[in-house]
Amino acid sequence: MPLKFPIYMDNHATTPVDPRVLEAMLPHFTTQFGNAASRTHKYGWDAEATVEDARETIADLIGADSSKEIVFTSGATESDNLAIKGVAEYYEGRGKHIVTTQIEHKAVLDSCKRLEKQGYHVTYVAAGKDGIVDPDAIKSALTDQTILVSVMLANNEVGTIQPIAEIGKITRERGVLLHCDAVQGIGKTPFDVKAMNVDLASITAHKIYGPKGVGALYVRRSKPRVRLVAQMDGGGHERGMRSGTLNVPGIVGMAKACEIMKTEGKADAEKIRALRDSLHQKLLKELDEVILNGHPERRLCGNLNVSFAFVEGEGLMMAIKDVAVSSGSACTSASLEPSYVLRSMGLDEDLAHSSIRFGLGRFNTQEEVDYVAELVIAKVRKLRDMSPLYEMHKEGVDIKSIEWAAH
Amino acid sequence: MAYSDKVIEHYENPKNVGTLDKNDNNVGTGLVGAPACGDVMRLQIKVSDDGVIEDARFKTFGCGSAIASSSLATEWIKGKTVDEAATIKNSQIAEELNLPPVKIHCSVLAEDAIKSAVEDYKKKRAARQALGAAEPAVATEESRAQ
């Protein structure tokens, strides 16, 4: 099959919709278009039944007790906002302290920052050098005022899989709620809200080959029953937790995507891991000073985050524009500061600027991996020939010994 | 981010990439920027006895705009006297390359690199003159990032 350019290796950002998902969705745009809240006719009843089926499928994938624990939202950002702000508002009488990590998604971090402005206290625990959060660090951050801990299942940049079960044991013992932003890990790494003592979990469809604009929040209904204050006022949909007409086609797509993950996720992950490892090995074989960011094993199957030392990430991305990837370099952001995730892990800033995230997915092929490896190797060599730092490194100059002037 | 055609042209076919002998008395070296900031430029000039820049070379660690800015800078200074070269402003580089606001710092770095190379050359020349023309050339201290 001829290669299609640019080759997509940014599956942590989003994924294409699986054709089977699209097929399941299509009738719900045209013939089966009812509003799931319409109680007076068949269109509405059918839509409601469809949504309830979808709820079951999604609840099943994450090990929830009941489909009533699934609240549909517009996506993970909304789920994170609802979980954190909704819980904070409901439980503020019990305490105003939240514990999270420095490597969370912005939807979690910025929700916490807003709460800080409203008088809450938030502790941001750093990740270790390997990108893994230490459960003991979470434990020691807890106070008698802590109402919520929020830790992601898998990191979106370095792909590290967090010890949610261990953290869940701690929060359960202490009677603190645990929210898990499970967006990147769902279907790709084991996740079970019951076994892991997770009380709230954010998921989204578009990272698992479903459509954009639909997600869900798992809200535990027993032991403990989690309460939260709705952040959207309106018709009282989703048992009062999230008003707004349900996105039926989106929900159907999300359920189909979850169903495929349930049956094929494991085989998928093995295939993707083999491709990812093949890419990594090819790069290591031909290039020196390629540094893996994050934990070598406890990482998402499709994630390869590497720093090509002495080459700037954005410059490299420009050279490999036939490949869609992303970089921890900040050159594209106004702040000019590199990735906060890599910095939280204590990675040197120059290496953070040199990082590239390859995110492989279901539809990548070995031919693509071979092409990308060859291209990256050639371009890294070309850019290193142009890099004063690589020349100094080759001459034995320790770059860290030079007094650079920050600008 | 969308790059201008000129940035892409310089990036894909950079002019004057390379290294001159930093111990040569007629060579001035400027090394500016910092790895932690994501840009380091090294710009070198080789100056004739009558003060004209005969050759210029660069190596840059940075994004496409940084590489293009240094490539353009080396092109512009060749054939100029060192004093003329030192008058090149970052705004001229930014304008020529259509740099967006977030990339202006790349052109600032290129201007600094030119100035730093000229300064290094002048320092070497002054040191040589102080020693007297008959003395053999002595390598000056290695240029440092400023």
CSV table of N, CA and C in Angstrom, one decimal, chain A residues 261-315:
chain,number,residue,atom,x,y,z
A,261,MET,N,-12.4,-1.6,21.8
A,261,MET,CA,-11.3,-1.6,22.8
A,261,MET,C,-11.4,-2.9,23.7
A,262,LYS,N,-12.7,-3.2,24.1
A,262,LYS,CA,-12.9,-4.3,25.0
A,262,LYS,C,-12.5,-5.6,24.3
A,263,THR,N,-12.8,-5.7,23.0
A,263,THR,CA,-12.5,-7.0,22.4
A,263,THR,C,-11.2,-7.1,21.7
A,264,GLU,N,-10.7,-5.9,21.2
A,264,GLU,CA,-9.5,-5.9,20.4
A,264,GLU,C,-8.3,-5.2,21.1
A,265,GLY,N,-8.6,-4.5,22.2
A,265,GLY,CA,-7.6,-3.6,22.8
A,265,GLY,C,-6.3,-4.3,23.1
A,266,LYS,N,-6.4,-5.5,23.6
A,266,LYS,CA,-5.1,-6.1,24.0
A,266,LYS,C,-4.3,-6.5,22.8
A,267,ALA,N,-4.9,-7.0,21.8
A,267,ALA,CA,-4.2,-7.4,20.6
A,267,ALA,C,-3.6,-6.2,19.9
A,268,ASP,N,-4.5,-5.1,19.9
A,268,ASP,CA,-4.1,-3.8,19.3
A,268,ASP,C,-2.8,-3.3,20.0
A,269,ALA,N,-2.8,-3.4,21.3
A,269,ALA,CA,-1.7,-2.9,22.1
A,269,ALA,C,-0.4,-3.6,21.8
A,270,GLU,N,-0.5,-4.9,21.6
A,270,GLU,CA,0.7,-5.7,21.3
A,270,GLU,C,1.3,-5.3,20.0
A,271,LYS,N,0.4,-5.1,19.0
A,271,LYS,CA,0.8,-4.7,17.7
A,271,LYS,C,1.5,-3.4,17.7
A,272,ILE,N,0.8,-2.4,18.4
A,272,ILE,CA,1.3,-1.1,18.5
A,272,ILE,C,2.7,-1.0,19.2
A,273,ARG,N,2.8,-1.8,20.3
A,273,ARG,CA,4.0,-1.8,21.1
A,273,ARG,C,5.1,-2.3,20.2
A,274,ALA,N,4.9,-3.4,19.4
A,274,ALA,CA,5.9,-3.9,18.5
A,274,ALA,C,6.4,-2.8,17.5
A,275,LEU,N,5.5,-2.1,17.0
A,275,LEU,CA,5.8,-1.0,16.0
A,275,LEU,C,6.7,0.1,16.7
A,276,ARG,N,6.2,0.4,17.9
A,276,ARG,CA,6.9,1.5,18.7
A,276,ARG,C,8.3,1.0,19.0
A,277,ASP,N,8.4,-0.2,19.5
A,277,ASP,CA,9.8,-0.7,19.8
A,277,ASP,C,10.7,-0.8,18.6
A,278,SER,N,10.1,-1.1,17.5
A,278,SER,CA,10.9,-1.2,16.2
A,278,SER,C,11.4,0.2,15.9
A,279,LEU,N,10.5,1.2,16.0
A,279,LEU,CA,11.0,2.6,15.7
A,279,LEU,C,12.1,3.0,16.7
A,280,HIS,N,11.9,2.7,17.9
A,280,HIS,CA,12.9,3.1,19.0
A,280,HIS,C,14.2,2.4,18.7
A,281,GLN,N,14.2,1.1,18.4
A,281,GLN,CA,15.5,0.4,18.1
A,281,GLN,C,16.2,0.9,16.9
A,282,LYS,N,15.4,1.2,15.9
A,282,LYS,CA,16.1,1.7,14.6
A,282,LYS,C,16.8,3.1,14.9
A,283,LEU,N,16.1,3.9,15.7
A,283,LEU,CA,16.7,5.2,16.1
A,283,LEU,C,18.0,5.0,16.9
A,284,LEU,N,17.9,4.1,17.9
A,284,LEU,CA,19.0,3.9,18.8
A,284,LEU,C,20.2,3.3,18.0
A,285,LYS,N,19.9,2.5,17.0
A,285,LYS,CA,21.0,1.8,16.3
A,285,LYS,C,21.8,2.8,15.5
A,286,GLU,N,21.1,3.8,14.9
A,286,GLU,CA,21.8,4.7,13.9
A,286,GLU,C,22.3,6.0,14.5
A,287,LEU,N,21.7,6.4,15.7
A,287,LEU,CA,22.0,7.7,16.2
A,287,LEU,C,22.6,7.6,17.7
A,288,ASP,N,23.5,8.4,18.0
A,288,ASP,CA,24.0,8.5,19.4
A,288,ASP,C,23.2,9.5,20.1
A,289,GLU,N,23.3,9.5,21.4
A,289,GLU,CA,22.6,10.5,22.3
A,289,GLU,C,21.1,10.7,22.0
A,290,VAL,N,20.4,9.6,22.0
A,290,VAL,CA,19.0,9.6,21.9
A,290,VAL,C,18.5,9.1,23.2
A,291,ILE,N,17.8,10.0,23.9
A,291,ILE,CA,17.4,9.8,25.3
A,291,ILE,C,15.9,9.5,25.5
A,292,LEU,N,15.6,8.4,26.0
A,292,LEU,CA,14.1,8.1,26.2
A,292,LEU,C,13.6,8.9,27.4
A,293,ASN,N,12.5,9.6,27.3
A,293,ASN,CA,11.9,10.3,28.4
A,293,ASN,C,10.8,9.5,28.9
A,294,GLY,N,10.8,9.3,30.3
A,294,GLY,CA,9.7,8.5,30.9
A,294,GLY,C,10.3,7.1,31.2
A,295,HIS,N,9.4,6.3,31.7
A,295,HIS,CA,9.8,5.0,32.2
A,295,HIS,C,9.9,4.0,31.0
A,296,PRO,N,10.9,3.2,31.0
A,296,PRO,CA,11.1,2.3,29.8
A,296,PRO,C,10.0,1.3,29.7
A,297,GLU,N,9.4,0.8,30.8
A,297,GLU,CA,8.4,-0.2,30.7
A,297,GLU,C,7.0,0.3,31.0
A,298,ARG,N,6.9,1.0,32.1
A,298,ARG,CA,5.6,1.4,32.5
A,298,ARG,C,5.1,2.6,31.7
A,299,ARG,N,4.8,2.3,30.4
A,299,ARG,CA,4.4,3.4,29.5
A,299,ARG,C,3.4,2.9,28.5
A,300,LEU,N,2.6,3.8,27.9
A,300,LEU,CA,1.6,3.4,27.0
A,300,LEU,C,2.3,2.8,25.8
A,301,CYS,N,1.6,1.8,25.2
A,301,CYS,CA,2.2,1.0,24.1
A,301,CYS,C,2.6,1.8,22.9
A,302,GLY,N,1.9,2.9,22.7
A,302,GLY,CA,2.2,3.7,21.4
A,302,GLY,C,3.1,4.8,21.7
A,303,ASN,N,3.5,5.1,22.9
A,303,ASN,CA,4.3,6.3,23.2
A,303,ASN,C,5.8,6.1,23.1
A,304,LEU,N,6.4,7.0,22.3
A,304,LEU,CA,7.9,7.0,22.3
A,304,LEU,C,8.2,8.5,22.4
A,305,ASN,N,8.7,8.9,23.5
A,305,ASN,CA,9.1,10.3,23.7
A,305,ASN,C,10.6,10.3,23.9
A,306,VAL,N,11.3,10.8,22.9
A,306,VAL,CA,12.7,10.8,23.0
A,306,VAL,C,13.3,12.2,22.7
A,307,SER,N,14.5,12.5,23.4
A,307,SER,CA,15.2,13.7,23.1
A,307,SER,C,16.4,13.4,22.2
A,308,PHE,N,16.5,14.1,21.1
A,308,PHE,CA,17.6,13.9,20.2
A,308,PHE,C,18.6,15.1,20.6
A,309,ALA,N,19.5,14.7,21.5
A,309,ALA,CA,20.3,15.8,22.1
A,309,ALA,C,21.0,16.6,21.0
A,310,PHE,N,21.2,17.9,21.3
A,310,PHE,CA,21.9,18.9,20.4
A,310,PHE,C,21.1,19.2,19.2
A,311,VAL,N,19.8,18.8,19.1
A,311,VAL,CA,19.0,19.2,18.0
A,311,VAL,C,17.7,19.7,18.6
A,312,GLU,N,17.2,20.9,18.2
A,312,GLU,CA,16.1,21.5,18.8
A,312,GLU,C,14.8,20.9,18.1
A,313,GLY,N,13.8,20.6,19.0
A,313,GLY,CA,12.7,19.8,18.6
A,313,GLY,C,11.8,20.4,17.5
A,314,GLU,N,11.6,21.7,17.6
A,314,GLU,CA,10.8,22.3,16.6
A,314,GLU,C,11.5,22.4,15.2
A,315,GLY,N,12.8,22.6,15.3
A,315,GLY,CA,13.6,22.6,14.1
A,315,GLY,C,13.6,21.2,13.4
